[in-house]
Short mmCIF file of C-alpha atoms and ligand atoms in Angstrom, two decimals:
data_model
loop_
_atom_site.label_atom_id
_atom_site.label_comp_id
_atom_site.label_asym_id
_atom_site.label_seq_id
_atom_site.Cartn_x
_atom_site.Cartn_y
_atom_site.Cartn_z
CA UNK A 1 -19.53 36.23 22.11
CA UNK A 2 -17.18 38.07 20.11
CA UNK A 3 -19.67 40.32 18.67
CA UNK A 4 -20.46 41.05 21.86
CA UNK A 5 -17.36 42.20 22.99
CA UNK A 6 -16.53 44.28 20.30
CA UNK A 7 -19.93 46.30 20.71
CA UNK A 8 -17.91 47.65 23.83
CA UNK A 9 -16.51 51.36 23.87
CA UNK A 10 -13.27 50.08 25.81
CA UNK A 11 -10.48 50.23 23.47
CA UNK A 12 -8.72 47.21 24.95
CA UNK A 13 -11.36 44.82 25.76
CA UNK A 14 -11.77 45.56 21.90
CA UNK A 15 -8.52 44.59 21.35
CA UNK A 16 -9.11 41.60 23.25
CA UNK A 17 -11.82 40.27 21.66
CA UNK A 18 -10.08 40.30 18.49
CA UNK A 19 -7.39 38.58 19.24
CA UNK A 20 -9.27 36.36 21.00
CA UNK A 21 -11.48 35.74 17.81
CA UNK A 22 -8.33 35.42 16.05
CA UNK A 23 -7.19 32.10 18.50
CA UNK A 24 -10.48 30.82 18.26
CA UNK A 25 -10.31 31.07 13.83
CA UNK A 26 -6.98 29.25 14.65
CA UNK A 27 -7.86 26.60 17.26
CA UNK A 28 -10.98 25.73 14.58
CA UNK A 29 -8.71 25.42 12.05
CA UNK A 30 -6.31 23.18 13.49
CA UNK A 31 -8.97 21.03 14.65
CA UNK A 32 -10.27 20.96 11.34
CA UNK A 33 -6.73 19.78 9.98
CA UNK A 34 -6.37 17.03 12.29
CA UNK A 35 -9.88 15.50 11.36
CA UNK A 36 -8.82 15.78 7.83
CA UNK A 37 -5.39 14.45 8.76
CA UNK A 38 -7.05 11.36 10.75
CA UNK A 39 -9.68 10.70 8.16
CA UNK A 40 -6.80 10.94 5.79
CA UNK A 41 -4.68 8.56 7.32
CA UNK A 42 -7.93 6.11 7.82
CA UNK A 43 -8.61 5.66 3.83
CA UNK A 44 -5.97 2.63 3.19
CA UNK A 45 -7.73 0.89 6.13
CA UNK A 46 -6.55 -1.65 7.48
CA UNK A 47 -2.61 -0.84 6.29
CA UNK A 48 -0.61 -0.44 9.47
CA UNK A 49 2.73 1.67 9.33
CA UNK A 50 3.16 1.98 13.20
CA UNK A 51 3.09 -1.97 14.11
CA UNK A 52 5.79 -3.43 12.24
CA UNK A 53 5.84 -7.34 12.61
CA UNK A 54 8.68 -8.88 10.38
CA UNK A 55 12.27 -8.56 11.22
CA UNK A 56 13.27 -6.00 8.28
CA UNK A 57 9.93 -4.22 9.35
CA UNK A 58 10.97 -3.58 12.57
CA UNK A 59 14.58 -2.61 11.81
CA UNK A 60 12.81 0.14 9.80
CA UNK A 61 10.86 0.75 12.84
CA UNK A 62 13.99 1.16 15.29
CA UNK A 63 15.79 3.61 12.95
CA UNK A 64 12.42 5.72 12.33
CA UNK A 65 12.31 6.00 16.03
CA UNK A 66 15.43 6.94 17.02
CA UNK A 67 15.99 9.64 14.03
CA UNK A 68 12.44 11.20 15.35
CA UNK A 69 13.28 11.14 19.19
CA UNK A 70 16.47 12.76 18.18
CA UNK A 71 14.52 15.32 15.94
CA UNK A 72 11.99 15.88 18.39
CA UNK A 73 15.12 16.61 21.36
CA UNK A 74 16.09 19.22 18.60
CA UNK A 75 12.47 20.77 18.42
CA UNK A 76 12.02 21.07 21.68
CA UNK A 77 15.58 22.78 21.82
CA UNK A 78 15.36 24.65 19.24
CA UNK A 79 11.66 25.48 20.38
CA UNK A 80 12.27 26.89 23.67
CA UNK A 81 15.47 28.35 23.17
CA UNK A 82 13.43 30.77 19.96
CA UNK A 83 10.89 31.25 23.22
CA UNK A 84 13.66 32.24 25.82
CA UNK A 85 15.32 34.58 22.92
CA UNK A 86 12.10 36.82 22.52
CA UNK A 87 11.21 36.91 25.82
CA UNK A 88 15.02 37.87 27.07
CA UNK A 89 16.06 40.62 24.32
CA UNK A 90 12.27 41.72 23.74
CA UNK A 91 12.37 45.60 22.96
CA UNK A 92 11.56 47.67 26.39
CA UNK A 93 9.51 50.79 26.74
CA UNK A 94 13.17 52.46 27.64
CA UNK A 95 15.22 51.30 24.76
CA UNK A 96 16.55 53.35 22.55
CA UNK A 97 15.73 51.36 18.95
CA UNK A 98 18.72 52.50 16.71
CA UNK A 99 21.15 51.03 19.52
CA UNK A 100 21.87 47.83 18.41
CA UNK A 101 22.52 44.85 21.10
CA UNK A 102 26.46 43.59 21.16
CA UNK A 103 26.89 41.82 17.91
CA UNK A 104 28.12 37.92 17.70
CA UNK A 105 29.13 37.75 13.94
CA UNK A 106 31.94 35.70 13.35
CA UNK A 107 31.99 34.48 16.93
CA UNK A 108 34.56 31.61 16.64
CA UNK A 109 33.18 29.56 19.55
CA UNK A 110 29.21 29.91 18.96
CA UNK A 111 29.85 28.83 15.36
CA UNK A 112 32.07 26.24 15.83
CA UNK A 113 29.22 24.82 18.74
CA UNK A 114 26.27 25.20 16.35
CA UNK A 115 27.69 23.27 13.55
CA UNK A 116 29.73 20.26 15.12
CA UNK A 117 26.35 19.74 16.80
CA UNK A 118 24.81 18.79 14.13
CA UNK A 119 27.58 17.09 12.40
CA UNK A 120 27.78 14.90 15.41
CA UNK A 121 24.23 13.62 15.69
CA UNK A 122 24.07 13.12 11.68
CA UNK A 123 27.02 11.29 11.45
CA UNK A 124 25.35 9.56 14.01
CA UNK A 125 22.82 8.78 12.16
CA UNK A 126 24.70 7.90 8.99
CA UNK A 127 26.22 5.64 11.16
CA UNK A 128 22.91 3.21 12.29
CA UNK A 129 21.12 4.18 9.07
CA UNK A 130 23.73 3.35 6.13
CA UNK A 131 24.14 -0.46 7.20
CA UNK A 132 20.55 -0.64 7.36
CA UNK A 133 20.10 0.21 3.99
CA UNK A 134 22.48 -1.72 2.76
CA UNK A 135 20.92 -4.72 5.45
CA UNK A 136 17.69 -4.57 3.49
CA UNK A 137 18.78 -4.82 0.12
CA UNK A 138 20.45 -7.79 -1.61
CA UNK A 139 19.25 -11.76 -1.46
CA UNK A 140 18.27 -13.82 1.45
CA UNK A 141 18.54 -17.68 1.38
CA UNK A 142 15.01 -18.39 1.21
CA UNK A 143 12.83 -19.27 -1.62
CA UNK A 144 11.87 -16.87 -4.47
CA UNK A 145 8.97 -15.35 -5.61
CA UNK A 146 8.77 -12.64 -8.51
CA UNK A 147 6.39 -9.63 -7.91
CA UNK A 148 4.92 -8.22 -11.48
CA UNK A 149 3.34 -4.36 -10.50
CA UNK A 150 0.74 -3.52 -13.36
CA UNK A 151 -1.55 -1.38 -13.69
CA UNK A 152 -3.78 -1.83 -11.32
CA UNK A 153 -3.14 -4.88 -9.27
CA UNK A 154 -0.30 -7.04 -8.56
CA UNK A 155 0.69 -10.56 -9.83
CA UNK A 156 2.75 -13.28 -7.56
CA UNK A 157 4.53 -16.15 -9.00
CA UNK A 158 6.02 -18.92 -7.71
CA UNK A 159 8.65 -21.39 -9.59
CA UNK A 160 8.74 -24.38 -6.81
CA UNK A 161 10.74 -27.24 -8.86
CA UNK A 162 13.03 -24.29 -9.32
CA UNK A 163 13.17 -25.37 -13.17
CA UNK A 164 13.07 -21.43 -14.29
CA UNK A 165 9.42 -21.29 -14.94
CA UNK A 166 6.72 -20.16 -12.86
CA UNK A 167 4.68 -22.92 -11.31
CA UNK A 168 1.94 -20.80 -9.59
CA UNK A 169 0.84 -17.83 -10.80
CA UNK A 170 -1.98 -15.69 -8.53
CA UNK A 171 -2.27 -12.12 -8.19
CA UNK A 172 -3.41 -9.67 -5.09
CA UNK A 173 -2.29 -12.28 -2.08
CA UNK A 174 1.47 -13.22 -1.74
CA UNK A 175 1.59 -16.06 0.41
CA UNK A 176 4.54 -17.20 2.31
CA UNK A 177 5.24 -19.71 5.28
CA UNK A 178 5.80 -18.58 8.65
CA UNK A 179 8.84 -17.63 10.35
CA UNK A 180 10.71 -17.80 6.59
CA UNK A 181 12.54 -15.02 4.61
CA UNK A 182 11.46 -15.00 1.30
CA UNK A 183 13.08 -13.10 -1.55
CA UNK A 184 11.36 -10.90 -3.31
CA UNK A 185 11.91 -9.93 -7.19
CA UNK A 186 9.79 -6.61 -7.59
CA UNK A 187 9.33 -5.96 -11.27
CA UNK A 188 6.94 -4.00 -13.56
CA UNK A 189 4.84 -4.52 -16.79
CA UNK A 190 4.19 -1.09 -17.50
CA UNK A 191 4.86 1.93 -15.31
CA UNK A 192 6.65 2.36 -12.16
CA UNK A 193 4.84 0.77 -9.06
CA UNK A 194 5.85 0.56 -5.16
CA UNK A 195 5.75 -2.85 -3.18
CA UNK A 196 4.78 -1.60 -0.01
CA UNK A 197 3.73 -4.28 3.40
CA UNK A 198 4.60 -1.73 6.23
CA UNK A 199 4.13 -4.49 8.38
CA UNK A 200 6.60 -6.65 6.94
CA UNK A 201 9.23 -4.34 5.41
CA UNK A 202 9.30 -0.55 3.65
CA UNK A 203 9.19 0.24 0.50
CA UNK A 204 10.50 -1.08 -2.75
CA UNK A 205 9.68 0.55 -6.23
CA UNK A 206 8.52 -1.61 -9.40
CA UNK A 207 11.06 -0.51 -12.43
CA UNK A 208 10.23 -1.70 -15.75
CA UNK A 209 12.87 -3.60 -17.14
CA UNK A 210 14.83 -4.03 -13.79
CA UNK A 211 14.56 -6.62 -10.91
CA UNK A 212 14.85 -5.61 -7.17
CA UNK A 213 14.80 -7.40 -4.52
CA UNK A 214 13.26 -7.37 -1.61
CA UNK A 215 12.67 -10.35 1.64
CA UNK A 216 9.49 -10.09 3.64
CA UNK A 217 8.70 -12.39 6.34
CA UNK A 218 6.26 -12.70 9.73
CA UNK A 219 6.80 -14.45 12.92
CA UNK A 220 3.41 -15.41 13.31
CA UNK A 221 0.70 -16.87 10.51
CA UNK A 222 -2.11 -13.54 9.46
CA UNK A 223 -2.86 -11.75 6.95
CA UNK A 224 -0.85 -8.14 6.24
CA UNK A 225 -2.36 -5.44 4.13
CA UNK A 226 -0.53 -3.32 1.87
CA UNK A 227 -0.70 -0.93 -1.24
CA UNK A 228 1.10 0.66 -4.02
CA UNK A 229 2.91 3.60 -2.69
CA UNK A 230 4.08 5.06 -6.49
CA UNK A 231 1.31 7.33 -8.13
CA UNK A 232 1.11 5.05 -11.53
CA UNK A 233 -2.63 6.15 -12.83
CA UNK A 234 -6.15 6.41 -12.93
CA UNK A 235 -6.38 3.61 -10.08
CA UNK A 236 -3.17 3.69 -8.16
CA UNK A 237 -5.18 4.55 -4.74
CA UNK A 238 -7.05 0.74 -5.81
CA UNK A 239 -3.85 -1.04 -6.42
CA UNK A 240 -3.65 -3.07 -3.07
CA UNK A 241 -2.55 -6.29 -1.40
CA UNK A 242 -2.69 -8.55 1.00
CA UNK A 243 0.34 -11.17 2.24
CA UNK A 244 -1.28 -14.07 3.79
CA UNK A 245 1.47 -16.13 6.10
CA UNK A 246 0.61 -19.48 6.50
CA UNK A 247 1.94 -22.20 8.90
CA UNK A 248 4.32 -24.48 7.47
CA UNK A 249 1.29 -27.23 6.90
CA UNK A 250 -1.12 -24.75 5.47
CA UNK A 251 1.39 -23.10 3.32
CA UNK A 252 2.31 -26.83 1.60
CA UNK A 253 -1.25 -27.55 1.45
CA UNK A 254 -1.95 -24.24 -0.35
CA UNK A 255 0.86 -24.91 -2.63
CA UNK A 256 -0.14 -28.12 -3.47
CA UNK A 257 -4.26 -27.16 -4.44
CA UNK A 258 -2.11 -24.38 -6.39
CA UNK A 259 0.02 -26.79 -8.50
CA UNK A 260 -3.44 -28.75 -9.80
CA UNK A 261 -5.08 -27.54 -12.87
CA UNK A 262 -8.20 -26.65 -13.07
CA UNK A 263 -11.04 -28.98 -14.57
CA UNK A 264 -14.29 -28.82 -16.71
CA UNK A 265 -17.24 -28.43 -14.56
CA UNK A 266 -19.97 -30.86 -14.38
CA UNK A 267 -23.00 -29.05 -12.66
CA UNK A 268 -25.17 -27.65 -15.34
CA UNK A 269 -24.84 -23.88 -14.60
CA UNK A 270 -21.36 -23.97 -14.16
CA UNK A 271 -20.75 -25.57 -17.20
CA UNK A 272 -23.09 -22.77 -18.62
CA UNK A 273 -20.56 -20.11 -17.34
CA UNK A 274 -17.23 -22.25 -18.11
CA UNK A 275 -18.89 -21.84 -22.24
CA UNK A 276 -19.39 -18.30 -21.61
CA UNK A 277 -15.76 -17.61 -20.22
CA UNK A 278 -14.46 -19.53 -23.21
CA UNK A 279 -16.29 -17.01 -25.12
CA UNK A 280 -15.83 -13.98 -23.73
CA UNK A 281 -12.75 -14.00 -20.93
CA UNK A 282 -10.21 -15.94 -22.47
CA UNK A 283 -8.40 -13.64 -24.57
CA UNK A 284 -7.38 -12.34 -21.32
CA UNK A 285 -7.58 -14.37 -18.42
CA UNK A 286 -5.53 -17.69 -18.00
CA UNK A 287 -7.28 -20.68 -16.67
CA UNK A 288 -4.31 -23.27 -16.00
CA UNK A 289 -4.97 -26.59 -17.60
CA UNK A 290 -7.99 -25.31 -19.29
CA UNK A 291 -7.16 -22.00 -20.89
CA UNK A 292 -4.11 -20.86 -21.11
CA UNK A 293 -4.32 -19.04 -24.70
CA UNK A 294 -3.67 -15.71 -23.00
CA UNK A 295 -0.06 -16.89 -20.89
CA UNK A 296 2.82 -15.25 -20.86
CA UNK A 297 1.87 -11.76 -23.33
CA UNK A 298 -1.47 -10.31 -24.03
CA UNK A 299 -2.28 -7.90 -26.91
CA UNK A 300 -5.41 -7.08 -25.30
CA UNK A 301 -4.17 -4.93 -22.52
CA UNK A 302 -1.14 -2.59 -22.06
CA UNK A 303 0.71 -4.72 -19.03
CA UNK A 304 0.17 -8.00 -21.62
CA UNK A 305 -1.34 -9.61 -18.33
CA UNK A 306 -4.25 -10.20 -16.47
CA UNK A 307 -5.05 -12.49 -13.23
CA UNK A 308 -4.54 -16.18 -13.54
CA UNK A 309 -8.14 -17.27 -12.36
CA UNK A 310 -7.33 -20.82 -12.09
CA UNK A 311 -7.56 -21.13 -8.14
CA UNK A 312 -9.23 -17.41 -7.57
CA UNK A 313 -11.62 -18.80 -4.77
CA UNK A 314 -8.51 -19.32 -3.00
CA UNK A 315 -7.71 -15.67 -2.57
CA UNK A 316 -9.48 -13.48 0.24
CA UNK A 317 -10.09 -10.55 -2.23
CA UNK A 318 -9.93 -9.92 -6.04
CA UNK A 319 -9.34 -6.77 -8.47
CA UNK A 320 -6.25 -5.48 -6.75
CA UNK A 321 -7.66 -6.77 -3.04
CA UNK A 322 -10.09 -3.61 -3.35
CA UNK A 323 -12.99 -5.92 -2.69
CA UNK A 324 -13.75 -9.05 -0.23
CA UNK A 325 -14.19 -12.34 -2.35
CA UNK A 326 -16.05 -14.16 0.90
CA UNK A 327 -18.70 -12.21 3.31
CA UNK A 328 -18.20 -11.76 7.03
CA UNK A 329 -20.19 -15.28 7.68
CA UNK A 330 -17.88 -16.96 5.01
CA UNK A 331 -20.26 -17.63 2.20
CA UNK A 332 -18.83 -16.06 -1.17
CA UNK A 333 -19.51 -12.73 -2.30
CA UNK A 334 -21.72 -13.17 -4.90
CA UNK A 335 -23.20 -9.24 -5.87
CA UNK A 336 -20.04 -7.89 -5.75
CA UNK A 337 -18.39 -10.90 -8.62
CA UNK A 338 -21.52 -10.46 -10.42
CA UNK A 339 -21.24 -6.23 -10.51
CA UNK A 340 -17.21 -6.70 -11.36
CA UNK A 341 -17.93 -9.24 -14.03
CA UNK A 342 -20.97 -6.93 -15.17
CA UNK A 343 -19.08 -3.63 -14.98
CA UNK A 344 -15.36 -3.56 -14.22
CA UNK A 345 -14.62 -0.33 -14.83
CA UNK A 346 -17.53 1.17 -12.76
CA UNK A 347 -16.48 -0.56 -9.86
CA UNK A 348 -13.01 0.28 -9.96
CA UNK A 349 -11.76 3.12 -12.45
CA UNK A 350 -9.71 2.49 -15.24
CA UNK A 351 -8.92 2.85 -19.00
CA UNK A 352 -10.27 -0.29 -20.70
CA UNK A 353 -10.56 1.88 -24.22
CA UNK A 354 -6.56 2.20 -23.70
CA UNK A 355 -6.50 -1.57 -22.73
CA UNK A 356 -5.59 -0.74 -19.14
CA UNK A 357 -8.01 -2.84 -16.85
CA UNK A 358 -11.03 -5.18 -17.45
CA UNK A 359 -13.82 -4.48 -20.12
CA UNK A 360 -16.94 -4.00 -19.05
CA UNK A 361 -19.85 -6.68 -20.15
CA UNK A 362 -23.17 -4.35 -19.26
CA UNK A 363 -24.03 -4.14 -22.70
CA UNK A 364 -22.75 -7.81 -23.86
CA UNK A 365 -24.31 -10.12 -20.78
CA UNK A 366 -27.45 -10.90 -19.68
CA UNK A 367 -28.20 -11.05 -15.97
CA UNK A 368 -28.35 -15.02 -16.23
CA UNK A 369 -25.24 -15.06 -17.78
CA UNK A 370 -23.62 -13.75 -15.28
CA UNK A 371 -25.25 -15.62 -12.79
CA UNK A 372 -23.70 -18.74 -14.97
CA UNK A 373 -20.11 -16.64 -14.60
CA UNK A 374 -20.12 -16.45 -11.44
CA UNK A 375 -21.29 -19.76 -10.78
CA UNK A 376 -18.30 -21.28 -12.88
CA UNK A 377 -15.98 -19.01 -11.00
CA UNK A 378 -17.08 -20.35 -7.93
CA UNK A 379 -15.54 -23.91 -8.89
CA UNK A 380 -12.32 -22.53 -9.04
CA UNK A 381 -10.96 -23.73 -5.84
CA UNK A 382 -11.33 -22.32 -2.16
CA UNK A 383 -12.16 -21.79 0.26
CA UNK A 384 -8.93 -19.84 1.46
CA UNK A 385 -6.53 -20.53 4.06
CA UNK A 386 -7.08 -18.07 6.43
CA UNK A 387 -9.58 -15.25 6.37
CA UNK A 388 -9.55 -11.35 7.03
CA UNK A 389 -10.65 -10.68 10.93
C1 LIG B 401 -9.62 -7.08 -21.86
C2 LIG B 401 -9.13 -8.09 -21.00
C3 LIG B 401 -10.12 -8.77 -20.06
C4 LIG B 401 -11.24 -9.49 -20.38
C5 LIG B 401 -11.81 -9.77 -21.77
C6 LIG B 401 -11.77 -9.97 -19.13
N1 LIG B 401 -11.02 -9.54 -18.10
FE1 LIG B 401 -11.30 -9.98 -16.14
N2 LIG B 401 -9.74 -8.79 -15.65
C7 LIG B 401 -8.92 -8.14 -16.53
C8 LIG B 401 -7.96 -7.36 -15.80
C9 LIG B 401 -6.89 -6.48 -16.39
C10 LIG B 401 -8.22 -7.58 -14.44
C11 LIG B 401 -7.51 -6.93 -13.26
C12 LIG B 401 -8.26 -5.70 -12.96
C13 LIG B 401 -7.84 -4.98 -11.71
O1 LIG B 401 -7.63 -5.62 -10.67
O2 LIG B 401 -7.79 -3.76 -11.76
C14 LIG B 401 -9.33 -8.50 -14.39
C15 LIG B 401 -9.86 -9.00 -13.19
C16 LIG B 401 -10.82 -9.97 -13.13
C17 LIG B 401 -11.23 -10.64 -11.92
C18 LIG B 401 -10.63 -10.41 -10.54
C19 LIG B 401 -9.47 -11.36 -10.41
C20 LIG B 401 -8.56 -11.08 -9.26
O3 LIG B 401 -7.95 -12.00 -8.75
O4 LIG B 401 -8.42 -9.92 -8.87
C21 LIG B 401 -12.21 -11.52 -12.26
C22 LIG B 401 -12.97 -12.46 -11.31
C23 LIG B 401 -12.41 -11.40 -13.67
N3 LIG B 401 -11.55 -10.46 -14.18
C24 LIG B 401 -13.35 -12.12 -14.38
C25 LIG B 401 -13.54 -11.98 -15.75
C26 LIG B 401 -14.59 -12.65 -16.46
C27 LIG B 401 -15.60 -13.62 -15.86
C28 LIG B 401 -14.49 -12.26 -17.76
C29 LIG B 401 -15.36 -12.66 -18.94
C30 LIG B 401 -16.76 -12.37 -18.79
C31 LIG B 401 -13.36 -11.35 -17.86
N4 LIG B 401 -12.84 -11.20 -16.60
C32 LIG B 401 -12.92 -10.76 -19.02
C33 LIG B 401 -9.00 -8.19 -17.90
C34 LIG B 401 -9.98 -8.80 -18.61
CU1 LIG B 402 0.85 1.09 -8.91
#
């Protein structure tokens, strides 16, 4: 069409079609950059930043909104008013160009306008935002539990006796009761992480060697997906989570399948796969009441820990929620256990040579044995709670 045009020996339909070759370049483009910004925005999933839930969530929420109707009034003003300026002192066939318009500099009035303005609305917004901050920091009153970022998943742990050590210790799912504030004690085992449920609450960074806290809650029992929202490696963009609220009966029930040990299986295959995992899983993974050789410090990986797998079949997801542990018709995911268990780091990148993430088995299992694995891990508890719609 373009072409077209510009075979023409009119001068300004020439024109024309340039310029209108020039929008079209630039409409394209844009569209272009809101596809990428949609698919962009669609890679986490299921993570929702726009429908807060919990109380702290939705304070958030209130304080986003109001700072970006307020900067969208200024836009607009600002917008229009750049509009009305070219339009009014465009230059006219019949100016003379080295006459300059009257000059404002120093104009008491307009300067004193344009910056009390904006002091006004800021201080404004000092004035909602500061007490938020300082709302969403600090300790609630209900029950504790301590968040451990490392790279690249994240451990929960609960001490329920409240004898200063931890009683349940799961990783990828934080579960909490319904309707309850629970404090949060973010901390790191290796680099800097971000707790991040935008559901439930903002943001909170992972220090190592400091403790922040943090309260999440939900008004209603479901599951909440989240992520790590601090660039810490190779698999940061894998390093997710899920917090599963339960209602109060579910959430005591969970507690108490979490609080039993683990036992020797009976069933021939399993018991296959428990001898295997004593052989080969062990030095890294804890299995409460069964193996527990690798608690509390690890030399075989950089963070010192790896997921307790004593109730895994509990969970909804494993290796840093990235996969689904159960199918859509609720029978366990067996290919995908097997191919993690097979080959970690080929399902989900990492630096096992630099002991950060699981080793991989290819080369050390045969196909049976894993099929004996996965068979013992199926014995550790389940199913879960509640499952992913
Ligand atoms: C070198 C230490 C190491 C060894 C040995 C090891 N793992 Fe792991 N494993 C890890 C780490 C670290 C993770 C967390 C990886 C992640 O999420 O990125 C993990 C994750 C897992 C998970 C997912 C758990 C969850 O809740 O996310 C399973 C299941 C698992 N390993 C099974 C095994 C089995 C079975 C073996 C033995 C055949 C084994 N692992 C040997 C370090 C190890
Ligand atoms: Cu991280």
């Amino acid at each position: 069409m373009s072409a077209r045009i510009n075979k023409s020996t009119n001068t300004t339909t020439r024109a024309a079609g340039k310029r209108h070759s020039l929008m079209g370049r630039l409409i394209r483009l844009s569209g272009l950059l809101l596809t990428a910004g949609a698919l962009a925005s669609c890679a986490t999933g299921r993570i929702d930043p726009t429908n807060p839930v919990g109380e702290n969530a939705k304070q958030i929420d209130g304080i986003m909104r109001l700072s970006g109707y307020l900067a969208t009034a200024v836009g607009i003003f600002v917008a229009v008013a750049v509009v009305l300026v070219i339009v009014k002192f465009r230059e006219r066939p019949d100016d003379d160009p080295d006459e300059l318009p009257e000059q404002i500099h120093g104009n008491k009035k307009a300067e004193l306008t344009w910056t009390l303005i904006p002091v006004v609305m800021l201080v404004f917004l000092a004035v909602v935002t500061i007490p938020g901050v300082f709302d969403l920091s600090g300790k609630g009153d209900g029950r504790t539990i301590k968040v451990e970022g490392q790279q690249w998943w994240w451990q929960f742990s609960y001490d329920v006796d409240e004898d200063g050590t931890d009683d349940i210790v799961t990783a990828n799912e934080i579960v909490i009761p319904v309707g309850e504030e629970v404090n949060l004690e973010i901390q790191s085992n290796d680099v800097i992480h971000s707790f991040w449920i935008p559901q439930l609450n903002g943001k909170k960074d992972a220090v190592p060697g400091r403790v922040h806290h943090w309260r999440i809650s939900s008004p209603v029992p479901g599951i909440f997906y989240g992520e790590c929202t601090e660039f810490c490696g190779l698999s940061h963009a894998n390093m997710q989570m899920r917090a599963v609220v339960l209602s109060d009966e579910d959430y005591n029930n969970w507690v108490r399948e979490q609080l039993a040990p683990a036992t020797t299986p009976t069933a021939a295959a399993a018991k296959r796969g428990y001898d295997l995992f004593g052989r080969h899983c062990v030095s890294c993974h804890v299995v409460n009441g069964l193996y527990e050789s690798a608690a509390g410090g690890n030399a075989n990986l950089t963070s010192g820990y790896a997921p307790n797998l004593t109730h895994l079949m509990t969970r909804t997801s494993f290796a840093g929620a990235l996969f689904e542990l159960y199918k859509d018709d609720g029978s366990v995911n067996v290919a995908d256990l097997k191919e993690w268990i097979r080959n970690a780091p080929g399902q989900k990148p990492s630096r096992p040579d630099n002991r950060q993430g699981m080793i991989s088995f290819a080369e050390t299992l045969s196909d049976s044995e894993l099929d004996d694995l996965v068979t013992y891990l199926m014995t550790l508890g389940g199913p879960p709670p509640l499952m992913p719609s």
